[in-house]
Short mmCIF file of N, CA and C in Angstrom, two decimals:
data_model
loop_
_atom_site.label_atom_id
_atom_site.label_comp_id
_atom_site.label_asym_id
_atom_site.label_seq_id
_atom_site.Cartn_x
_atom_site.Cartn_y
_atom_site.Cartn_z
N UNK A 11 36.89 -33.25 22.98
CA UNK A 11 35.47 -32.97 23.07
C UNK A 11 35.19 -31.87 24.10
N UNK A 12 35.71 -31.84 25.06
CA UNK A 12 35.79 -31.30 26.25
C UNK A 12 35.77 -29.19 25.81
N UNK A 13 37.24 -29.28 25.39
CA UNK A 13 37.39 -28.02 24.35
C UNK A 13 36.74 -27.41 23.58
N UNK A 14 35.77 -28.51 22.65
CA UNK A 14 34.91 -27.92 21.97
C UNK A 14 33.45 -27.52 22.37
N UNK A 15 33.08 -27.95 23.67
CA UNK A 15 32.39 -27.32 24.82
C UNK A 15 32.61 -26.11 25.46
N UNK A 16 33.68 -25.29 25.80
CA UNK A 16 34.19 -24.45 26.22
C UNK A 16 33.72 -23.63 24.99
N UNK A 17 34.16 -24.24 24.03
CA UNK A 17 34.49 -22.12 22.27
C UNK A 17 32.69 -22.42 22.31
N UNK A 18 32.33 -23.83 22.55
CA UNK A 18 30.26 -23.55 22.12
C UNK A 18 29.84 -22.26 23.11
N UNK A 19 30.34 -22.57 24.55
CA UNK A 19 29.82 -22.17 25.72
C UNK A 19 30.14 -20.41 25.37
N UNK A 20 31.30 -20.34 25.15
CA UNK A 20 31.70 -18.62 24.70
C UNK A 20 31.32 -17.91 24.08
N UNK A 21 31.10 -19.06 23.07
CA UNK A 21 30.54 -18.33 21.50
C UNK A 21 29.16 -17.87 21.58
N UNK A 22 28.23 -18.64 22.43
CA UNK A 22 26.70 -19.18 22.72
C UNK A 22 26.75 -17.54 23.53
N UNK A 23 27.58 -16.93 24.48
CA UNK A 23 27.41 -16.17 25.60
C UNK A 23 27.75 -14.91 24.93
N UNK A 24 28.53 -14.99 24.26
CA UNK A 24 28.77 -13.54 22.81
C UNK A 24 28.17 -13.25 22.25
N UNK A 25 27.00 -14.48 21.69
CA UNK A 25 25.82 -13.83 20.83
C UNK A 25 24.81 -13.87 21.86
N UNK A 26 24.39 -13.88 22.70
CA UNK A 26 23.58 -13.66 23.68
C UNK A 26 23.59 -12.02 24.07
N UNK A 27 25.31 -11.75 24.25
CA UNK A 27 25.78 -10.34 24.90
C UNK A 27 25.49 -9.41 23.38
N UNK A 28 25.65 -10.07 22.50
CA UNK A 28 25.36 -8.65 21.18
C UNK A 28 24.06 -8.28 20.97
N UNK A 29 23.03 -9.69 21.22
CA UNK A 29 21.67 -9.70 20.60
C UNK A 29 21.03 -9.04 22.05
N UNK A 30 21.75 -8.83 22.97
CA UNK A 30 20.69 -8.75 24.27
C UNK A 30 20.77 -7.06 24.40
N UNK A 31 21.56 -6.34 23.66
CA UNK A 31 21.29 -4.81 23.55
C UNK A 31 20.44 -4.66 22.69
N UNK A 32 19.99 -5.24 21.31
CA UNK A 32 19.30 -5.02 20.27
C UNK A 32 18.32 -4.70 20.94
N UNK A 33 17.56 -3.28 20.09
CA UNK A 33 16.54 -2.68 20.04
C UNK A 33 15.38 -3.87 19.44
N UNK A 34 14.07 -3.95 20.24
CA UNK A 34 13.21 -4.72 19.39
C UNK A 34 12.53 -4.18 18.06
N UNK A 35 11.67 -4.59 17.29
CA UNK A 35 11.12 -4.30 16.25
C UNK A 35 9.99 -3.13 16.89
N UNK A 36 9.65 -2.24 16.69
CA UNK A 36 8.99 -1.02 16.85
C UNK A 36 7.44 -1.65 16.52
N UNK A 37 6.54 -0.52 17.20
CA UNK A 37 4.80 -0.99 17.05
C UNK A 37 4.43 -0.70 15.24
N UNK A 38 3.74 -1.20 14.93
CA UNK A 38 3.18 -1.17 13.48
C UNK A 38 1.90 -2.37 12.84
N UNK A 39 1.71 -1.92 12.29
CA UNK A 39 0.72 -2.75 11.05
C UNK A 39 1.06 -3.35 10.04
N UNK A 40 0.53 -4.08 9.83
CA UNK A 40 0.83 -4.71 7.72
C UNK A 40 -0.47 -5.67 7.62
N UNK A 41 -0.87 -5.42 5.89
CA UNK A 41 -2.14 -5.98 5.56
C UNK A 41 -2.18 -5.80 4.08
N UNK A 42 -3.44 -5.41 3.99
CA UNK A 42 -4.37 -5.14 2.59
C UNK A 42 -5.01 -4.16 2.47
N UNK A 43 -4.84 -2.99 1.37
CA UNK A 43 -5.62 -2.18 1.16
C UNK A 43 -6.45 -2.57 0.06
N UNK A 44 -7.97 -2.52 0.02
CA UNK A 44 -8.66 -3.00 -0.80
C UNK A 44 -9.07 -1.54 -1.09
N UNK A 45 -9.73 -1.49 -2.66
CA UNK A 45 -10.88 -0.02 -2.99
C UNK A 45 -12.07 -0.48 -2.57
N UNK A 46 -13.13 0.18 -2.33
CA UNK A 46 -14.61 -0.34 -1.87
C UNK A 46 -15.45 -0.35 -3.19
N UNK A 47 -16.58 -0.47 -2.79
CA UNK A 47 -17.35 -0.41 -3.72
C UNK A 47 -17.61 0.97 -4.75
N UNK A 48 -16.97 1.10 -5.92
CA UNK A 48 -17.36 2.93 -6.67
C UNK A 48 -15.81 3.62 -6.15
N UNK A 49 -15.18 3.16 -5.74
CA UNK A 49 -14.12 4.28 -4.91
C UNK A 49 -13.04 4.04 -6.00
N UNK A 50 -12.24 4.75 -6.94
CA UNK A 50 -11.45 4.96 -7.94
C UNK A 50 -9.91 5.76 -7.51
N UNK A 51 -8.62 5.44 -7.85
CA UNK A 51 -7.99 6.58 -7.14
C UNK A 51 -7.65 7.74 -8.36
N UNK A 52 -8.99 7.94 -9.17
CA UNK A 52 -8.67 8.75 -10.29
C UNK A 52 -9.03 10.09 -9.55
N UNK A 53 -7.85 10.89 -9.98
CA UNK A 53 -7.92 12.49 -8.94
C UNK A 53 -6.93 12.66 -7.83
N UNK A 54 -6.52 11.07 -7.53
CA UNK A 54 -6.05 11.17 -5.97
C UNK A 54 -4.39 10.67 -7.10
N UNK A 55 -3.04 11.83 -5.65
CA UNK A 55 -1.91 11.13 -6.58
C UNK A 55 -1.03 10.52 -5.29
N UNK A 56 -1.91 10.66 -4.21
CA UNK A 56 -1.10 9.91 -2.87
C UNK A 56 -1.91 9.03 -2.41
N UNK A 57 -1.09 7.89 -2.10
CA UNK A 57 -1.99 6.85 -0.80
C UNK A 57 -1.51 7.39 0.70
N UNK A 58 -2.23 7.69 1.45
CA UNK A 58 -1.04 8.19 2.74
C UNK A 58 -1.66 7.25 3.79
N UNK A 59 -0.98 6.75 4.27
CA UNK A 59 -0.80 5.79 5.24
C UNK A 59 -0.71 6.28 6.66
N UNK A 60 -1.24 6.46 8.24
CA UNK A 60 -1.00 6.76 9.21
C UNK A 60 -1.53 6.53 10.20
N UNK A 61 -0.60 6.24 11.23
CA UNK A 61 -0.38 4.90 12.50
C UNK A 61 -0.71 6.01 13.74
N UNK A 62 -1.25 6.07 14.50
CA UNK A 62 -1.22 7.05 15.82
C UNK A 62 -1.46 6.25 17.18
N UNK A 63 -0.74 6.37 18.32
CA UNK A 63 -1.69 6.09 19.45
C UNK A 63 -2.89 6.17 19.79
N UNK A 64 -3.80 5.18 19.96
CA UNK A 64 -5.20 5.74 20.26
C UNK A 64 -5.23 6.65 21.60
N UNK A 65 -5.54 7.57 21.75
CA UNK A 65 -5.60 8.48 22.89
C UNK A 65 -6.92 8.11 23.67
N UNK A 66 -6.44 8.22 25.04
CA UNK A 66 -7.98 7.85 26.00
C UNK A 66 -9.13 8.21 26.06
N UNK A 67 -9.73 9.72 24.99
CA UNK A 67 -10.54 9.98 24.88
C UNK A 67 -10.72 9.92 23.27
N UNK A 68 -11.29 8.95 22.49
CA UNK A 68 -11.10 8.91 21.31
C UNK A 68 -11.56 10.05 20.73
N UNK A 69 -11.69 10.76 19.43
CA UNK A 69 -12.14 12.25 18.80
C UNK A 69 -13.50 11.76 18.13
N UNK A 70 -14.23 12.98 18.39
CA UNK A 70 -15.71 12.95 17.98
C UNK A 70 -15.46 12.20 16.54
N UNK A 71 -14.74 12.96 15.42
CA UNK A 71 -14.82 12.39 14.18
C UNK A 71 -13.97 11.15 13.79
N UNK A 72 -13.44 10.59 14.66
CA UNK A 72 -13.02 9.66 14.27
C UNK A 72 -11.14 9.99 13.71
N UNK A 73 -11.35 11.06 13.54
CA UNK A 73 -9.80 11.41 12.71
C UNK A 73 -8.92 12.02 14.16
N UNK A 74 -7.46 12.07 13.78
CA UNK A 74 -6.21 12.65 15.29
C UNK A 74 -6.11 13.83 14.52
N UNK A 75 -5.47 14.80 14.63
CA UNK A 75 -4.86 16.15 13.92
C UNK A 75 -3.53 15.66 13.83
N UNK A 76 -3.01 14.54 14.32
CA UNK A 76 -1.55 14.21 14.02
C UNK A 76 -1.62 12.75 13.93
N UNK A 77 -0.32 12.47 13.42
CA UNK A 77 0.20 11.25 12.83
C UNK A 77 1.78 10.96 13.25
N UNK A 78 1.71 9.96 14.03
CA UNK A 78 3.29 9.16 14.09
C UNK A 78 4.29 8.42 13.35
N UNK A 79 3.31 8.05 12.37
CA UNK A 79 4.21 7.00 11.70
C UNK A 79 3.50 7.18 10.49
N UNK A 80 4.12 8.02 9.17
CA UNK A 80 3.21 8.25 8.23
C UNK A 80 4.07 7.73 7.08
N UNK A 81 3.45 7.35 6.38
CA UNK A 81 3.71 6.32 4.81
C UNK A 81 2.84 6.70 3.84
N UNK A 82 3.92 7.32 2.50
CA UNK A 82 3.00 8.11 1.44
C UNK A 82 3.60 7.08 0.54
N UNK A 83 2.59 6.84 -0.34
CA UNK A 83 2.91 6.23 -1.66
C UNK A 83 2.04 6.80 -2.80
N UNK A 84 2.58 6.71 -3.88
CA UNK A 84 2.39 7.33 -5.24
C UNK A 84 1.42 6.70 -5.90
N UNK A 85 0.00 6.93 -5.92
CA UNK A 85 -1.19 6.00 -6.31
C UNK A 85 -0.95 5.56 -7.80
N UNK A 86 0.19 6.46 -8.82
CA UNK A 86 0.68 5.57 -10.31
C UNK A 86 1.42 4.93 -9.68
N UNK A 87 2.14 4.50 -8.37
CA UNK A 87 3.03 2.95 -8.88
C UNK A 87 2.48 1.56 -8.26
N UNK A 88 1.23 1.49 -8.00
CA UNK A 88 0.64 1.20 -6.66
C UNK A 88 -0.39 0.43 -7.64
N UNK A 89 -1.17 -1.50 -7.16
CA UNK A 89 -2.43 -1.12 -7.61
C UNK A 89 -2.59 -1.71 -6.66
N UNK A 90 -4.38 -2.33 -6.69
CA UNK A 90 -4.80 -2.59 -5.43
C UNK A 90 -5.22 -4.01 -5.88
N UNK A 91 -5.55 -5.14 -5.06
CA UNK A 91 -5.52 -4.46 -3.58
C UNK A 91 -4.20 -4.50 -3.26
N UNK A 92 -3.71 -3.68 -2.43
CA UNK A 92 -2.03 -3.38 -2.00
C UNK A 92 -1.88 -3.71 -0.77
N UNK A 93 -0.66 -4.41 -0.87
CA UNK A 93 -0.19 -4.85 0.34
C UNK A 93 0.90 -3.77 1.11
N UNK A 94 0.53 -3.24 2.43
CA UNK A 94 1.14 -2.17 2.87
C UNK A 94 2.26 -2.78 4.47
N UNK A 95 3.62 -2.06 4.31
CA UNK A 95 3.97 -2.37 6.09
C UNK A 95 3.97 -0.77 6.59
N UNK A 96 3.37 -0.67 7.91
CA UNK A 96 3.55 0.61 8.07
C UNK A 96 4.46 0.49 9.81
N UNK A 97 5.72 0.76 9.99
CA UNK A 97 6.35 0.56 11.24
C UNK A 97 6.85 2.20 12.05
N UNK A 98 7.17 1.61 13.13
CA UNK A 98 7.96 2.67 13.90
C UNK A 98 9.24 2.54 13.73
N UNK A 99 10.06 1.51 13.31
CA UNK A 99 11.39 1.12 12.89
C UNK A 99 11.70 0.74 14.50
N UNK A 100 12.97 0.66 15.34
CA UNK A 100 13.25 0.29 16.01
C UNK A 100 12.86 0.59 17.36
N UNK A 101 12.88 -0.04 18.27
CA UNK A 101 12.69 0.23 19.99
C UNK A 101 11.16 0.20 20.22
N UNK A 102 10.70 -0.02 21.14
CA UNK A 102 9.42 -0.30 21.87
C UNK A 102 8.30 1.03 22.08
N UNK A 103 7.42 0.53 21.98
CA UNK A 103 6.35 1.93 22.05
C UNK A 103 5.69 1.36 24.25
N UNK A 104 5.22 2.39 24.35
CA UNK A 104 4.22 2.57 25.56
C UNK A 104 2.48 2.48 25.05
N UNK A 105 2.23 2.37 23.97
CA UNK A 105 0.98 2.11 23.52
C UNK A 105 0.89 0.74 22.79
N UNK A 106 -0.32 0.34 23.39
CA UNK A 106 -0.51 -0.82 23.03
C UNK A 106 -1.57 -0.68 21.75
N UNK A 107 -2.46 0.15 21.99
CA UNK A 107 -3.89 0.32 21.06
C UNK A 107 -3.19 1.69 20.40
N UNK A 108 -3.41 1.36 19.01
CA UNK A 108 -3.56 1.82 17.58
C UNK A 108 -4.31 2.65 16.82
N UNK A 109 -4.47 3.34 16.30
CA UNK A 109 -5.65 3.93 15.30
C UNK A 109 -4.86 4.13 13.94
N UNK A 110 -5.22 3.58 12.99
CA UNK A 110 -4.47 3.37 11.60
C UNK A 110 -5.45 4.07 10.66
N UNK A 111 -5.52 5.46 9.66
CA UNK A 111 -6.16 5.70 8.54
C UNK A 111 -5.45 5.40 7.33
N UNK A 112 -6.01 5.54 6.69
CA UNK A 112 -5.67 4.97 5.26
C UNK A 112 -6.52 5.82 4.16
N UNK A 113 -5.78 7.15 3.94
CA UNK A 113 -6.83 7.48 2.24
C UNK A 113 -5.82 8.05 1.22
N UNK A 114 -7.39 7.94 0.55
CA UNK A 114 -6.52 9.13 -1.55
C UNK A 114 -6.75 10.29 -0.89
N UNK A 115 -5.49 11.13 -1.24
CA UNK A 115 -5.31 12.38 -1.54
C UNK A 115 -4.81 12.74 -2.30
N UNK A 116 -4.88 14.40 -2.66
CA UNK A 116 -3.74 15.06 -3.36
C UNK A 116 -3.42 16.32 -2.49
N UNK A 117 -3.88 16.12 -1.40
CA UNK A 117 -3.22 17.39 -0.89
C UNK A 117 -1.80 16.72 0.16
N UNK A 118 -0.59 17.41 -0.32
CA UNK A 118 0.50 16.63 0.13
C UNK A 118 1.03 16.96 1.77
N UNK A 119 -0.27 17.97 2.48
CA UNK A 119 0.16 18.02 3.92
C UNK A 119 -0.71 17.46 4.74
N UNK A 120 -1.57 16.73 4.24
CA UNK A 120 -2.76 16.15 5.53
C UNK A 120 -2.85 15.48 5.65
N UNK A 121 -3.22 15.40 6.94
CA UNK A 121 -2.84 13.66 7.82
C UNK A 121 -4.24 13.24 7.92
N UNK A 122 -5.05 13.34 7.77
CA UNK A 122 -6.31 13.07 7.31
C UNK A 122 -7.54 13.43 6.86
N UNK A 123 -8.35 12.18 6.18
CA UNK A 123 -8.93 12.83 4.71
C UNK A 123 -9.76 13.64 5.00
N UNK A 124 -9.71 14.66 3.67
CA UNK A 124 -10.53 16.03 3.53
C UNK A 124 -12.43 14.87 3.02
N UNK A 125 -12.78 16.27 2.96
CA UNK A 125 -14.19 15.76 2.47
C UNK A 125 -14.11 15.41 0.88
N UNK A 126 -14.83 14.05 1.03
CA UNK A 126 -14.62 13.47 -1.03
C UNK A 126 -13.62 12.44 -1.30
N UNK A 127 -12.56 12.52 0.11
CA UNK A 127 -11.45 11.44 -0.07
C UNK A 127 -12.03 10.09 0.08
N UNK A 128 -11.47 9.23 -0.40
CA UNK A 128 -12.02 7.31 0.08
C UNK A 128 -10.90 7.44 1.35
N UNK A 129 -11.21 6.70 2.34
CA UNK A 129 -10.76 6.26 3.41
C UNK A 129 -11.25 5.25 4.29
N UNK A 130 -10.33 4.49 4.55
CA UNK A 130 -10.39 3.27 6.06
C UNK A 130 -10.04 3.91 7.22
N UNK A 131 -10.77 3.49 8.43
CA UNK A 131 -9.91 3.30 9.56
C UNK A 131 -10.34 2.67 10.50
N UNK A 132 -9.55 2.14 10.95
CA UNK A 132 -9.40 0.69 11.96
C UNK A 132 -8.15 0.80 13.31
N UNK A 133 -8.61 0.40 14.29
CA UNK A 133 -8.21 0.04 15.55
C UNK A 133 -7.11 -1.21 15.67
N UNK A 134 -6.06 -1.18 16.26
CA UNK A 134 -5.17 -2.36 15.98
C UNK A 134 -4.23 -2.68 17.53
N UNK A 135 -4.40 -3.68 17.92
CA UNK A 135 -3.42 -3.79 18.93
C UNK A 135 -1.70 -4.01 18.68
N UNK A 136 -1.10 -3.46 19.64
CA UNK A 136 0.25 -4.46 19.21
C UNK A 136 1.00 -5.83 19.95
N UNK A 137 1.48 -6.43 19.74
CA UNK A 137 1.70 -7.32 20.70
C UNK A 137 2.82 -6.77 22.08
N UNK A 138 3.24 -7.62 23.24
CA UNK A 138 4.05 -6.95 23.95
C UNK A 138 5.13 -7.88 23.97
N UNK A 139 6.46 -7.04 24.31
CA UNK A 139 7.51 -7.04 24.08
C UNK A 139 7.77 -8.17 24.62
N UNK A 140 9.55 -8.74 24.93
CA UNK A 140 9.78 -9.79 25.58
C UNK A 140 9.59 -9.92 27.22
N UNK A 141 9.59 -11.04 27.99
CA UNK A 141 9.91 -11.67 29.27
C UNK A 141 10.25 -10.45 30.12
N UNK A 142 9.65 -9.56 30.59
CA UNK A 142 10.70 -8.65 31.57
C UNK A 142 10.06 -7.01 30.93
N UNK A 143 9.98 -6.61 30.13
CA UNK A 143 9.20 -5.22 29.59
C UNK A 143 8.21 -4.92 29.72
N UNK A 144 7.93 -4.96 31.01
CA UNK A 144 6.66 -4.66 31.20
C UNK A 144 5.57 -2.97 30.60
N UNK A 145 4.68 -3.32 30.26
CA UNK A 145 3.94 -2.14 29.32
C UNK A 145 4.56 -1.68 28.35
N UNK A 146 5.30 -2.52 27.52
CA UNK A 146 5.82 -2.05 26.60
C UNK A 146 5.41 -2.83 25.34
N UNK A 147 5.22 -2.43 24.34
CA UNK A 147 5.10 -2.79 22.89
C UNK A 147 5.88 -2.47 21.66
N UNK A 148 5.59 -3.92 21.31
CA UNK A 148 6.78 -4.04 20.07
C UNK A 148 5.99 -5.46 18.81
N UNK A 149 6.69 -4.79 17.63
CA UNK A 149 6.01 -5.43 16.43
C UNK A 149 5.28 -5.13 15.78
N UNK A 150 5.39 -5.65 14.68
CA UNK A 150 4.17 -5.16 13.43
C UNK A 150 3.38 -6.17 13.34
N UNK A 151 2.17 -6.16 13.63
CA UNK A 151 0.63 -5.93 13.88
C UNK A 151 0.33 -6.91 12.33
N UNK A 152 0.30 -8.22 11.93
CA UNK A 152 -0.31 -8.75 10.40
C UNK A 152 -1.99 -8.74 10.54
N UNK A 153 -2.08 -9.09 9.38
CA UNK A 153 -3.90 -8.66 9.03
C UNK A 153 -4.34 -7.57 9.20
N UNK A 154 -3.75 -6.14 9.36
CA UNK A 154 -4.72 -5.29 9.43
C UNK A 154 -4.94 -4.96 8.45
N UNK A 155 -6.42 -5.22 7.38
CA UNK A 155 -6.66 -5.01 6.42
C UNK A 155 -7.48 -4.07 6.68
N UNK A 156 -8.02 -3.31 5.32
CA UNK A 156 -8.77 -1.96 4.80
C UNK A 156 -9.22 -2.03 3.68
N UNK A 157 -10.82 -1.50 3.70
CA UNK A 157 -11.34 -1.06 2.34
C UNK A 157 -11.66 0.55 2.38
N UNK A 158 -11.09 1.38 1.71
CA UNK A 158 -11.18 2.34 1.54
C UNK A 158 -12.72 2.73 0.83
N UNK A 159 -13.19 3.46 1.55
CA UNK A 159 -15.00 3.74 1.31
C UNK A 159 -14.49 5.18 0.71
N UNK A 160 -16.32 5.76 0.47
CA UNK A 160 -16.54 7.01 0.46
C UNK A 160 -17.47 7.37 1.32
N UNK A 161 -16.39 8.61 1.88
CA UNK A 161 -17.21 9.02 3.07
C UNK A 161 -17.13 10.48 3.04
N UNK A 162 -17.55 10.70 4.42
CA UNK A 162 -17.50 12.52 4.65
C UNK A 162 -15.99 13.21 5.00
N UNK A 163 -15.07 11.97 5.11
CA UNK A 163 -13.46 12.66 5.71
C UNK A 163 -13.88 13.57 7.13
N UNK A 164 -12.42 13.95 7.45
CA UNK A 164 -12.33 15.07 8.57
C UNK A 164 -12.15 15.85 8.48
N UNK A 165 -12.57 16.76 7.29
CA UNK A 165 -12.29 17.88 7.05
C UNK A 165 -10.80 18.26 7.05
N UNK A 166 -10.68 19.84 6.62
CA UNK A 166 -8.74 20.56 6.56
C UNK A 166 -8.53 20.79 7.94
#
């Protein structure tokens, strides 16, 4: 019995030593994209998906000129309401607060919507990392849902 205390105790301290380098799960979202009321994705052949740090001075229009973590999907293979994950993939972010858009396009370089596009956007926290990481964030973010409206976009 004694012995088989010892290979637990080793074995227990080996997977401790492999799992304790692992990178955590990266900051992100996952939810629901709903259409709103009248909003069709006829015209549009992308869903584009995109995650940014909220910056300390948020932007008059609501839209970033850039995007961190961007996720395009093909509005023919897609219906709604759609369930989306949008991640950083591995290791910890320094932002805790989020800004997530969500629209139809067809223009295949913009990070956010032109005028005429349907679009969401919503604010998202992430949770923080383990015991000891301090200001750091990690994980994907459940419930952040979206209804894609019609609105004025942020212009090109």
């Amino acid at each position: 019995m004694r012995r088989f205390g010892w290979i637990k105790a080793i074995g227990l301290t080996a997977l401790a030593a492999l799992c304790g380098g692992c990178d955590p799960g990266g900051a992100g979202a996952a939810g629901l994209i709903s259409l709103g009321q009248g909003v069709t994705t006829e015209g549009f052949t992308t869903l584009r998906i995109c995650a940014t740090p909220e910056p300390e001075t948020p932007p008059t229009t609501g839209f970033l000129d850039t995007c961190e973590i961007l996720v395009n999907e093909k509005v023919a293979d897609i219906k709604f309401p759609h369930p989306y994950e949008i991640t950083a993939g591995l290791g910890p972010s320094d932002h805790e607060k989020w800004r997530l858009v969500v629209f139809l396009t067809s223009n295949e370089t913009s990070v956010k919507p032109e005028s005429g596009e349907p679009f969401g956007l919503t604010l998202f926290s992430v949770g923080g990392c383990a015991a000891g990481e301090v200001d750091q964030y990690c994980g994907v973010t459940p419930g952040v849902d979206l209804t894609l409206m019609l609105g004025g976009g942020g212009g090109s």
